[in-house]
mmCIF file of C-alpha atoms in Angstrom:
data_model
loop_
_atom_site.group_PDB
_atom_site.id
_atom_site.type_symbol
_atom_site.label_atom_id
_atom_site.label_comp_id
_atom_site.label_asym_id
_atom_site.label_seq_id
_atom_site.Cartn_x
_atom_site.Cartn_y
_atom_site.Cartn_z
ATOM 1 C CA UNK A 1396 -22.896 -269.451 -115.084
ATOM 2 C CA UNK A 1397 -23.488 -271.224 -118.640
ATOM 3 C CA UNK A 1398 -26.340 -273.004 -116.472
ATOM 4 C CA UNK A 1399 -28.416 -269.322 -115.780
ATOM 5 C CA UNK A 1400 -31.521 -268.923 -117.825
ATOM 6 C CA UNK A 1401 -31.251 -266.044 -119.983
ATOM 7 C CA UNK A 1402 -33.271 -263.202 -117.640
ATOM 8 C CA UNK A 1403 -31.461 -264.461 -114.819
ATOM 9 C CA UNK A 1404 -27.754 -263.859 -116.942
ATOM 10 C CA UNK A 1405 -28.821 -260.880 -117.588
ATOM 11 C CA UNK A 1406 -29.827 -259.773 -113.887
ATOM 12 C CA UNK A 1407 -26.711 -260.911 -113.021
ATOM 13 C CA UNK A 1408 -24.644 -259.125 -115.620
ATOM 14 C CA UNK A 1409 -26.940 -256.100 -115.077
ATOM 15 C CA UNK A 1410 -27.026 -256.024 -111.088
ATOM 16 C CA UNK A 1411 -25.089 -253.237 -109.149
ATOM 17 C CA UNK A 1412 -22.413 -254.103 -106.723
ATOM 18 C CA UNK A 1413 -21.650 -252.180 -103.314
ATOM 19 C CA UNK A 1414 -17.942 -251.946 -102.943
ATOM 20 C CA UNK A 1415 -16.119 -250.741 -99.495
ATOM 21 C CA UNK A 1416 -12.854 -248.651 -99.688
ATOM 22 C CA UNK A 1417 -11.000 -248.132 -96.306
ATOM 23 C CA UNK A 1418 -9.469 -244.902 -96.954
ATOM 24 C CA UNK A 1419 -7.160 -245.326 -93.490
ATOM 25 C CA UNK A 1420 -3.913 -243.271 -94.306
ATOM 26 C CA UNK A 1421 -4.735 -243.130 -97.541
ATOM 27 C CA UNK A 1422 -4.037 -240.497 -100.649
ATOM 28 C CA UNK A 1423 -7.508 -238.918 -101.184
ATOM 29 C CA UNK A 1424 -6.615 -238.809 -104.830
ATOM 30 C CA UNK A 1425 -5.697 -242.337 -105.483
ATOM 31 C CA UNK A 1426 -8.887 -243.292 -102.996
ATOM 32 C CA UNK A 1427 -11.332 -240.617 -105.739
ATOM 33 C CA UNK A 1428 -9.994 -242.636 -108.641
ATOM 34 C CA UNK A 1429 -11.034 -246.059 -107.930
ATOM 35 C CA UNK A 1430 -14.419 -244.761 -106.616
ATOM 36 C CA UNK A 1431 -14.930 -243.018 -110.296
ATOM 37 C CA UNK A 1432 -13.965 -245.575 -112.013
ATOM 38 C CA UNK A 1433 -16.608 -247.843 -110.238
ATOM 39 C CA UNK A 1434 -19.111 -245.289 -110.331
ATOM 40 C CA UNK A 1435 -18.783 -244.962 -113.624
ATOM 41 C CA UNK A 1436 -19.174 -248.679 -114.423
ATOM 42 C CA UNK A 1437 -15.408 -248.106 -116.388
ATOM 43 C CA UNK A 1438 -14.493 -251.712 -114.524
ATOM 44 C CA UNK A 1439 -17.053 -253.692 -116.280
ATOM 45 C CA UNK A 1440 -16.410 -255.002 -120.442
ATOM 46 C CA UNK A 1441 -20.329 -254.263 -121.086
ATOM 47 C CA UNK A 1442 -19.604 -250.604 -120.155
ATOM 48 C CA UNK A 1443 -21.653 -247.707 -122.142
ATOM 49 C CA UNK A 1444 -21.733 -244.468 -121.264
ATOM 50 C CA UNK A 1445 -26.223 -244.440 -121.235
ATOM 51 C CA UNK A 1446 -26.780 -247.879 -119.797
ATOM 52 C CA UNK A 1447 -26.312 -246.905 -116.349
ATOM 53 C CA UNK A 1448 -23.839 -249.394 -115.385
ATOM 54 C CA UNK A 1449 -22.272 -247.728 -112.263
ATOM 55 C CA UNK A 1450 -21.769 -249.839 -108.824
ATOM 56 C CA UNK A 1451 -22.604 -248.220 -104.920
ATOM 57 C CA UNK A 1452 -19.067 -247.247 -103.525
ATOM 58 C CA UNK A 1453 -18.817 -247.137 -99.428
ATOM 59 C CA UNK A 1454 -15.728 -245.062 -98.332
ATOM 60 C CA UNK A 1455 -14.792 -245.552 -94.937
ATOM 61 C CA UNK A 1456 -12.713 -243.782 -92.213
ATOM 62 C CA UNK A 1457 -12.517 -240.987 -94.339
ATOM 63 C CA UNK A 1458 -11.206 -238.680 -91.559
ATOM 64 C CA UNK A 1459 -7.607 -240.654 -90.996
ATOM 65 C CA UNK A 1460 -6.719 -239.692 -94.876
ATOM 66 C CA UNK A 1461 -3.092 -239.381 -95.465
ATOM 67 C CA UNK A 1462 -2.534 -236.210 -97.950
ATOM 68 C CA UNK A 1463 1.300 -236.531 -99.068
ATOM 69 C CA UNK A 1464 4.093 -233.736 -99.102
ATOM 70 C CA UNK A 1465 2.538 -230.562 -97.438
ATOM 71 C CA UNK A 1466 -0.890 -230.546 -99.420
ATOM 72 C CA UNK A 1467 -2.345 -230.360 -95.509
ATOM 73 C CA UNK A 1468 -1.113 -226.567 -95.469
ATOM 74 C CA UNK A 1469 -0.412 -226.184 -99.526
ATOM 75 C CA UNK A 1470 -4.404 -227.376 -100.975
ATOM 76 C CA UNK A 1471 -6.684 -224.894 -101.131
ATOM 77 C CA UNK A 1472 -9.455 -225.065 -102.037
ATOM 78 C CA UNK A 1473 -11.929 -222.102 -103.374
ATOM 79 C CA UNK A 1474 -15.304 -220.912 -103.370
ATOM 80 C CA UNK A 1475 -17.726 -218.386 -103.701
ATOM 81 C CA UNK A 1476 -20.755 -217.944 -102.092
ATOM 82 C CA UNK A 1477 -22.425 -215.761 -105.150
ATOM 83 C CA UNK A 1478 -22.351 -212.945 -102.692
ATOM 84 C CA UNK A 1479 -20.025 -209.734 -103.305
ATOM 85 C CA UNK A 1480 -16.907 -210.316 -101.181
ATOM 86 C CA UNK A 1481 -18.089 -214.108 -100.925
ATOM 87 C CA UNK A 1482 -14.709 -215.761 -102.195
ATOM 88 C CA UNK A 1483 -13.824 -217.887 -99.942
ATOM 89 C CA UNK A 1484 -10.262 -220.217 -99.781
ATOM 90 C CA UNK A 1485 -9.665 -222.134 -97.002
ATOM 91 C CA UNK A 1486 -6.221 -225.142 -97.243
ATOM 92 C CA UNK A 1487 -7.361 -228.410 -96.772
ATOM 93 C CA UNK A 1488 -6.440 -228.962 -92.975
ATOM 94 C CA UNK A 1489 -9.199 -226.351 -92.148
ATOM 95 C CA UNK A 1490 -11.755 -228.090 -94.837
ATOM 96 C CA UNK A 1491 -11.043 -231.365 -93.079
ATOM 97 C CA UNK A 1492 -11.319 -229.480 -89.705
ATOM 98 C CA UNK A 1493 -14.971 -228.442 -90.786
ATOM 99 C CA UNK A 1494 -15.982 -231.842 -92.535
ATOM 100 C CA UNK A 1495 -14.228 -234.432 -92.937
ATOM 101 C CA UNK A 1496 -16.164 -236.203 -95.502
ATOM 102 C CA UNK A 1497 -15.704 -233.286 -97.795
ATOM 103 C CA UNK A 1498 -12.223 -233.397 -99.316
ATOM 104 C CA UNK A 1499 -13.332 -237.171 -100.772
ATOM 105 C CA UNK A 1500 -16.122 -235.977 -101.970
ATOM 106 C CA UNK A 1501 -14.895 -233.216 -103.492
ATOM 107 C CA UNK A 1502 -12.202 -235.436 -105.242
ATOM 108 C CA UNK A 1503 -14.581 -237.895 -106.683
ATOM 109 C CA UNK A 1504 -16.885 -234.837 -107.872
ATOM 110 C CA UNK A 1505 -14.010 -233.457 -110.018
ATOM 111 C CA UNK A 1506 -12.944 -237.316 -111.103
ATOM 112 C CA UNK A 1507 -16.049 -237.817 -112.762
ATOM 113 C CA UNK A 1508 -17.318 -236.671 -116.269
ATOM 114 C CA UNK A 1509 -18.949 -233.285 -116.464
ATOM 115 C CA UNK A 1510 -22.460 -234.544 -117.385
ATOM 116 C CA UNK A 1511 -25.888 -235.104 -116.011
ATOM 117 C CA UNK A 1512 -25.202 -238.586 -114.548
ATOM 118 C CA UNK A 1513 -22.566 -236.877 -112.316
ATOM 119 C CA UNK A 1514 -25.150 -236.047 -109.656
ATOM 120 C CA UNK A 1515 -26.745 -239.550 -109.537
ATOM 121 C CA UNK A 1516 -23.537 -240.973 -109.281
ATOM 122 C CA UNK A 1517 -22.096 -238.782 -106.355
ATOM 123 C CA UNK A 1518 -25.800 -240.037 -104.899
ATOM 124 C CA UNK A 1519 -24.669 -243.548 -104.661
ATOM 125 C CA UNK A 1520 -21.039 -242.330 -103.601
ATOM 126 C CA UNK A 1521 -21.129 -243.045 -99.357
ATOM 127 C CA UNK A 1522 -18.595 -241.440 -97.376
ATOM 128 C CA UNK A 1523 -18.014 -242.495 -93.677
ATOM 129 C CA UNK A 1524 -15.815 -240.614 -91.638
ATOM 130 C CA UNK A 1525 -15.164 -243.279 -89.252
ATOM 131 C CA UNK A 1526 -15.755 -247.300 -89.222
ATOM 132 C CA UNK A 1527 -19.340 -247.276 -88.374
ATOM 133 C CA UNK A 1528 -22.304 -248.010 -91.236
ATOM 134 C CA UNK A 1529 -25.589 -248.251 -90.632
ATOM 135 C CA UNK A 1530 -27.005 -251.795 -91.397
ATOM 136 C CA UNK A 1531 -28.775 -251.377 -94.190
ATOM 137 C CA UNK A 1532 -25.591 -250.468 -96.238
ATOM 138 C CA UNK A 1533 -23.515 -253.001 -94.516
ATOM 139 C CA UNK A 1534 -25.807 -255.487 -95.596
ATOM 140 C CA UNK A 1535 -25.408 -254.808 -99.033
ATOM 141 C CA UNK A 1536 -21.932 -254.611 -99.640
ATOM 142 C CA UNK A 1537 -19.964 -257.156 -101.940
ATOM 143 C CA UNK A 1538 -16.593 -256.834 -102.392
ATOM 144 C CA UNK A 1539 -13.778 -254.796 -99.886
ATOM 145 C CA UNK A 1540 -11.334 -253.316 -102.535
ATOM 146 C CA UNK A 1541 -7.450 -253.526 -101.192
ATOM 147 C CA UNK A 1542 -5.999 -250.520 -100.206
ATOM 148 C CA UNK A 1543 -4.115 -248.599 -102.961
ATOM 149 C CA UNK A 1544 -1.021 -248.046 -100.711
ATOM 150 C CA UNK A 1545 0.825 -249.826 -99.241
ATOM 151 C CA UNK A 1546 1.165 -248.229 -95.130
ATOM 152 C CA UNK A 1547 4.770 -248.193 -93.733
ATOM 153 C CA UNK A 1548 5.154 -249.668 -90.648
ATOM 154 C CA UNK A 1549 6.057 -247.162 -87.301
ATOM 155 C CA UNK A 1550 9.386 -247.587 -85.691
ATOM 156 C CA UNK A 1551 7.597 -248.721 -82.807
ATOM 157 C CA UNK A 1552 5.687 -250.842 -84.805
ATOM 158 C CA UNK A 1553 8.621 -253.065 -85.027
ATOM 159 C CA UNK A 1554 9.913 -256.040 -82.909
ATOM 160 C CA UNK A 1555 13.040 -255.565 -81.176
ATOM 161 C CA UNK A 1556 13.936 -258.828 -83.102
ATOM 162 C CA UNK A 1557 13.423 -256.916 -86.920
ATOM 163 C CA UNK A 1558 15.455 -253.868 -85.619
ATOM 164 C CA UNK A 1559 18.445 -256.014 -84.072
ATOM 165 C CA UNK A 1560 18.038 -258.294 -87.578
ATOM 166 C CA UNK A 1561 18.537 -254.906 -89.511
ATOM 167 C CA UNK A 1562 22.212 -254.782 -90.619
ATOM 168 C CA UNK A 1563 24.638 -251.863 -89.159
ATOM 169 C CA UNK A 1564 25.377 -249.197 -91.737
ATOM 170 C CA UNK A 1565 28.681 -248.163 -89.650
ATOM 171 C CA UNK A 1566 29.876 -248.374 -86.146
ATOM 172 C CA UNK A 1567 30.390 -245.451 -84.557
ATOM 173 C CA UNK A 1568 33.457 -244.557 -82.559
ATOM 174 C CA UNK A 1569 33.453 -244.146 -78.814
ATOM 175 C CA UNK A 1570 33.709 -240.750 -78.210
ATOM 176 C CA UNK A 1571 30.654 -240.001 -80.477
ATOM 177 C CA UNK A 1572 27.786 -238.320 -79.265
ATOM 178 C CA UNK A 1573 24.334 -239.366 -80.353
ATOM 179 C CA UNK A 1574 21.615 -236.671 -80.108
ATOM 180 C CA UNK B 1174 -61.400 -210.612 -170.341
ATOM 181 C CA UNK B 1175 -59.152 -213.485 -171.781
ATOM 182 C CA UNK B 1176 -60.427 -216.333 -169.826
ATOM 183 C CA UNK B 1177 -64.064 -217.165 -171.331
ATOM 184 C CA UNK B 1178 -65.106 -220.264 -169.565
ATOM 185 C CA UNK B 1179 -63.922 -221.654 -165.878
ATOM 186 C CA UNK B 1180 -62.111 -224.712 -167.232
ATOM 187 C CA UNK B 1181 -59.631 -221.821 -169.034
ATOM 188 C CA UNK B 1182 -59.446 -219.669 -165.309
ATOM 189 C CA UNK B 1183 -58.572 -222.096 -163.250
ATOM 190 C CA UNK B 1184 -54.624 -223.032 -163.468
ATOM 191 C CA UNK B 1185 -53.412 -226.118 -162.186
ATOM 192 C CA UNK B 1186 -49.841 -224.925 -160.784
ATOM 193 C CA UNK B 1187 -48.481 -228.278 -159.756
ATOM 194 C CA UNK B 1188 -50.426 -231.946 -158.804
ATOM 195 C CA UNK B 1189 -47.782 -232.867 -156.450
ATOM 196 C CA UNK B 1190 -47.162 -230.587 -153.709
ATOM 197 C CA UNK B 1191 -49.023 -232.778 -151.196
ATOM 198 C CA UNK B 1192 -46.454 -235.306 -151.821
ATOM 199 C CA UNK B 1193 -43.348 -233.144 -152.117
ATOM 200 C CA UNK B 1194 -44.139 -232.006 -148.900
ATOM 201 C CA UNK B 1195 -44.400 -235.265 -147.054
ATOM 202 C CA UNK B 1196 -41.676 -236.430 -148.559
ATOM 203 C CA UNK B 1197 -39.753 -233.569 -146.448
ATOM 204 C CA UNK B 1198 -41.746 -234.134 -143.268
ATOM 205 C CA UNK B 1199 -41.500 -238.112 -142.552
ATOM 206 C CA UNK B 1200 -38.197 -237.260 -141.893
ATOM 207 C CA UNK B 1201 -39.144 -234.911 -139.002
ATOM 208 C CA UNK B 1202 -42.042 -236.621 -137.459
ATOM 209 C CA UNK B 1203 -39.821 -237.434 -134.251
ATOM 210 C CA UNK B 1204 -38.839 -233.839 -133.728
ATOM 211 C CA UNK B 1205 -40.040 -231.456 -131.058
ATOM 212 C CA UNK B 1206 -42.349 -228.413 -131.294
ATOM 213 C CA UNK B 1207 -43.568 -227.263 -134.652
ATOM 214 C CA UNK B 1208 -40.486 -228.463 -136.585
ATOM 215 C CA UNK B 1209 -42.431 -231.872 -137.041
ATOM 216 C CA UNK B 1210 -45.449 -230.114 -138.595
ATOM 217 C CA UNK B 1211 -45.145 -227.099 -140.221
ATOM 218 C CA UNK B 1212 -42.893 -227.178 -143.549
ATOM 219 C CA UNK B 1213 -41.293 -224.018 -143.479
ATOM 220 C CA UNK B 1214 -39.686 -225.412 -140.133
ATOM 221 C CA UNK B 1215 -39.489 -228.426 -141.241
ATOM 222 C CA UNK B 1216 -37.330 -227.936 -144.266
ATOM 223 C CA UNK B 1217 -34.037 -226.167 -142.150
ATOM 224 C CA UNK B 1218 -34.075 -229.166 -139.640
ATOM 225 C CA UNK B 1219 -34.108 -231.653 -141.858
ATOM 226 C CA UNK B 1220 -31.422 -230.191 -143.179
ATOM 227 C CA UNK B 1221 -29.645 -229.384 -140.625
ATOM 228 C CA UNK B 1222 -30.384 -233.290 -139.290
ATOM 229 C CA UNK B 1223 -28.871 -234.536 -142.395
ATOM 230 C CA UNK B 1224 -26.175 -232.756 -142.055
ATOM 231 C CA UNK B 1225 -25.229 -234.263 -138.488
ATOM 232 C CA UNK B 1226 -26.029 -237.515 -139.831
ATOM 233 C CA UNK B 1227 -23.491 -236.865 -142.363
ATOM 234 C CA UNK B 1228 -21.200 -235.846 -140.367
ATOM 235 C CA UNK B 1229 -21.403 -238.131 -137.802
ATOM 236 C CA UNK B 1230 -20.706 -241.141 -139.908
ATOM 237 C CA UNK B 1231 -16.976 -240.565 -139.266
ATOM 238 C CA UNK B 1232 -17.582 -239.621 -135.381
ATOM 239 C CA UNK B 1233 -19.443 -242.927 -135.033
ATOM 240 C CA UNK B 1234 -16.103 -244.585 -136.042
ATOM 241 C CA UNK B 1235 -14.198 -243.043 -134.073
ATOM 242 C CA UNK B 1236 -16.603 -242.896 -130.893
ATOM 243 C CA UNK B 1237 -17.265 -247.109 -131.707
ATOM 244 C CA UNK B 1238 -13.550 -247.398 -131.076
ATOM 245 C CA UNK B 1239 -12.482 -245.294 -127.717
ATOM 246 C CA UNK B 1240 -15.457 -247.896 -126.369
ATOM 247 C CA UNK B 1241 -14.312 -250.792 -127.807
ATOM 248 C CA UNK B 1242 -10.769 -249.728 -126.321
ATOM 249 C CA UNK B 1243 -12.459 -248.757 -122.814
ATOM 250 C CA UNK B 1244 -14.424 -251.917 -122.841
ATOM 251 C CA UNK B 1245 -11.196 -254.215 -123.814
ATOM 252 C CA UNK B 1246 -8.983 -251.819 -120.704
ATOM 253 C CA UNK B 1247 -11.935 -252.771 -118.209
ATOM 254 C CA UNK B 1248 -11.848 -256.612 -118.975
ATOM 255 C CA UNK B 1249 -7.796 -256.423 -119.314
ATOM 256 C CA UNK B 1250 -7.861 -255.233 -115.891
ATOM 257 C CA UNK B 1251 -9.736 -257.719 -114.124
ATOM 258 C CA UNK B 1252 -7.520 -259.978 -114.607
ATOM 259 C CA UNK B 1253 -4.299 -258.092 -113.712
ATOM 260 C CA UNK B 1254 -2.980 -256.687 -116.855
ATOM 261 C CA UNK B 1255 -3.289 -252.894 -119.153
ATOM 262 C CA UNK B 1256 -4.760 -252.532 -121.629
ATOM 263 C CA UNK B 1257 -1.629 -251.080 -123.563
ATOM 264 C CA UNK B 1258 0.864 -254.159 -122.343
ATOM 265 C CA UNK B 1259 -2.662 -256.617 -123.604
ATOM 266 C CA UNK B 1260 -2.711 -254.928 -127.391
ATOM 267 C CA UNK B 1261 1.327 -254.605 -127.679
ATOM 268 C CA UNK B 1262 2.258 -258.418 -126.611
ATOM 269 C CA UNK B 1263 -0.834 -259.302 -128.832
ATOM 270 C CA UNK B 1264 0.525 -257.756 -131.754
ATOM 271 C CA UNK B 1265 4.285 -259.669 -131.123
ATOM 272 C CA UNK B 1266 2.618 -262.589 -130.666
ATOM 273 C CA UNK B 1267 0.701 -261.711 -134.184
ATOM 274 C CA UNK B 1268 -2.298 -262.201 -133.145
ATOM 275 C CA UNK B 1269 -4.333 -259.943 -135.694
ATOM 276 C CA UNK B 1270 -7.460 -259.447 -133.693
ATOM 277 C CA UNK B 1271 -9.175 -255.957 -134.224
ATOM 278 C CA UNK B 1272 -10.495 -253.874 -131.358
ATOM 279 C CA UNK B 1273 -14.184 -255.066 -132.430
ATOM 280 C CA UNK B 1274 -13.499 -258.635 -132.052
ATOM 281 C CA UNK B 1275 -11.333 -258.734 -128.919
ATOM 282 C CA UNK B 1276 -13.960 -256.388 -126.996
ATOM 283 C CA UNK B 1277 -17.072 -258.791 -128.353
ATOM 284 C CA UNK B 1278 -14.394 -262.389 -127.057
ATOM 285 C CA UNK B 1279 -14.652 -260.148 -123.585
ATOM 286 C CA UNK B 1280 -18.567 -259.679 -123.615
ATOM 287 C CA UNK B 1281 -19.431 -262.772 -124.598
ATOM 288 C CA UNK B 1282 -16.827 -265.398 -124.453
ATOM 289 C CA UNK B 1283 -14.826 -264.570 -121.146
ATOM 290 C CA UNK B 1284 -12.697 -267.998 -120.727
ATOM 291 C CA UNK B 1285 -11.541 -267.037 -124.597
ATOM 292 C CA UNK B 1286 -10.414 -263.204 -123.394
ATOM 293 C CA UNK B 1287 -8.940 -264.906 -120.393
ATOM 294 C CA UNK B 1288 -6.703 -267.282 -122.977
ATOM 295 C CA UNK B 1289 -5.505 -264.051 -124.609
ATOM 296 C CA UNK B 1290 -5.169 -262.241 -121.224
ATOM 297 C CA UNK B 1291 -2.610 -265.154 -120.285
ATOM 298 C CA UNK B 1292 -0.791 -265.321 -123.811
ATOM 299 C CA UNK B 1293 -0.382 -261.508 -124.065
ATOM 300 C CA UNK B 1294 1.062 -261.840 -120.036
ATOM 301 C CA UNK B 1295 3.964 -265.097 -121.496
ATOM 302 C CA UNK B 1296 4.990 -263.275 -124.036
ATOM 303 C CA UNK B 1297 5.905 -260.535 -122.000
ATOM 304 C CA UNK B 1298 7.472 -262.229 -119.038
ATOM 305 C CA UNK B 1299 9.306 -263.397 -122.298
ATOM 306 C CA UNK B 1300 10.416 -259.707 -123.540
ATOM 307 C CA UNK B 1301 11.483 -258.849 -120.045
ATOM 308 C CA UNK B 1302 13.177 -261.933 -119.794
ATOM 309 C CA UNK B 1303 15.231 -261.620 -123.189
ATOM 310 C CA UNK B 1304 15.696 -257.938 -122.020
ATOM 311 C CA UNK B 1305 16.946 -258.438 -118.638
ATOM 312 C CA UNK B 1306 18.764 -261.947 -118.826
ATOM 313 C CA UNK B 1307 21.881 -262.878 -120.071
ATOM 314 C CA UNK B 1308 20.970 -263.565 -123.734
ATOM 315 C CA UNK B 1309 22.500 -266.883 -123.408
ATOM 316 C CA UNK B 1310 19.310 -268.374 -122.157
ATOM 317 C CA UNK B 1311 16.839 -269.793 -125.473
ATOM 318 C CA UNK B 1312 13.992 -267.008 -126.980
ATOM 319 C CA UNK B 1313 11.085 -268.035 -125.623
ATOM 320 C CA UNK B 1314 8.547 -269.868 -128.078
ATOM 321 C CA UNK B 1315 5.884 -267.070 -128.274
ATOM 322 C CA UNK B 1316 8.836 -264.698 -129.301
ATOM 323 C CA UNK B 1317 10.001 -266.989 -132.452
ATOM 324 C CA UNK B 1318 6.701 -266.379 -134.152
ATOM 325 C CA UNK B 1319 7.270 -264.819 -137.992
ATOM 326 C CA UNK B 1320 5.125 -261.824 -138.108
ATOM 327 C CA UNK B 1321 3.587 -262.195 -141.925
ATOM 328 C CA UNK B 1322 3.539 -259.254 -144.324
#
């Protein structure tokens, strides 16, 4: 890198990266933080607030996101359409019903800071609902960030060696009835 | 009549108003709308710009640091570390670098931030390791340092 001529260090410093989140049971929240940080630019040392140092963010499989507790039937979320009688709060099984890209977005909107660059930034936010990009934005990407948590595996996920491996807890006795 | 000839009429009330007046407006010549021409204008927002300015002398302190911190946080985490463990195993260790320097070492000398990243990471595998061990085991080196008054 000590090797670049000084236009070309600074295109590289400068450029903007395309990074790809796969929000596959996924918290929506945890997913909307790393996007605003790396919309923001927050992940780089030269960041300033006016240099517009924010990176492309491609979320994908937006659809299979993994809301924990019972935020499914507890979320709502609220608005109006300017109309009298327009309020309108729907939980955010029915949001995701309607669209599923929207609770993300809708995330990320209210992650980021409550200025004029929020618009361009939620312009180079790009929400999938399902695997598929088009080409052009799979060409760009640069970096796949790892998955914030960590899935747990299904029971019938696991081999019948793991689950004879697994030690007893306690034996039961033989007249017991198992459900 | 008390004036007699025109040298006696006319008054001079003041040679210097041209230059009074300039003196006022160079300070709003990048302003918008007729602040930048007209005096009368001119005179409250220049004072009211001087009084930001003053002001802001102790925001800009204050505002330099949160980026230095945010800058320092941002490098601290691309290599695997926070920024609060970075600054608090920095300050055991004594190193006395300021938030100025340490955020400049991340622009501009990465390999140098990286050193520090790795320091301020031994000497706290060395405070959980005096915390959670036995005690029987030797302080670790980084931990022995004298912090000078």
């Amino acid at each position: 890198m000590s090797s670049f001529s000084r236009s070309a260090q600074q295109w590289a410093t400068f450029a903007r990266s395309w990074f790809l989140i796969d929000a596959r049971m996924q918290p929506p929240g945890k997913i909307a933080t790393m996007c605003s940080i790396r919309l923001q630019g927050k992940h780089k040392p030269i960041y300033h607030a006016l240099s517009d140092c924010g990176d492309h963010v491609v979320v994908i499989n937006s659809k299979h996101i993994a809301f924990s507790g019972n935020k499914w039937e507890q979320k709502v979320y609220s608005s109006h359409t300017g109309y009298p009688g327009g309020f309108k709060q729907v939980t955010a099984a029915q949001l995701h019903h309607k669209d599923p890209k929207a609770i993300v977005r809708l995330a990320v909107y209210g992650m980021l800071p409550r200025n004029l660059h929020r618009r361009t930034m939620m312009q180079r936010l790009h929400i999938f609902s399902e695997d598929e990009l088009p080409y052009d934005i799979q060409a760009n990407l640069t970096e796949e960030l790892p998955q914030p948590r960590e899935i747990p595996k299904k029971l019938s996920e696991y081999t019948q060696e793991e689950i004879d491996a697994f030690p007893r807890l306690w034996t039961p006795p033989e007249d017991y009835k198992m459900k | 009549m008390v004036f007699l000839t025109l040298s006696c009429w006319i008054r001079s009330r003041g040679p210097d108003r041209y230059w009074k007046v300039q003196e006022v407006l160079k300070h709003a010549r990048h302003f918008r709308g007729r602040k930048n021409r007209c005096y009368s204008l001119a005179v409250l927002a220049v004072r009211r710009a001087f009084v930001y300015a003053t002001k802001a002398r102790k925001l800009k302190k204050r505002n330099m640091r949160t980026l230095w911190i945010s800058r320092i946080a941002a490098a601290t985490r691309e290599h695997g570390m926070k920024y609060p463990a970075l600054m608090h195993n920095l300050t055991k260790s004594s190193v006395q670098l300021n938030r100025r320097v340490i955020s400049d070492l991340a622009v501009t000398e990465p390999r140098s931030f990286l050193s520090l990243a790795k320091l301020a990471r031994a000497r706290q595998q060395e405070g959980f390791r005096a915390a959670l061990g036995d005690g029987k085991e030797p302080s670790g080196v980084l931990s022995r340092v004298v912090m000078l008054q």
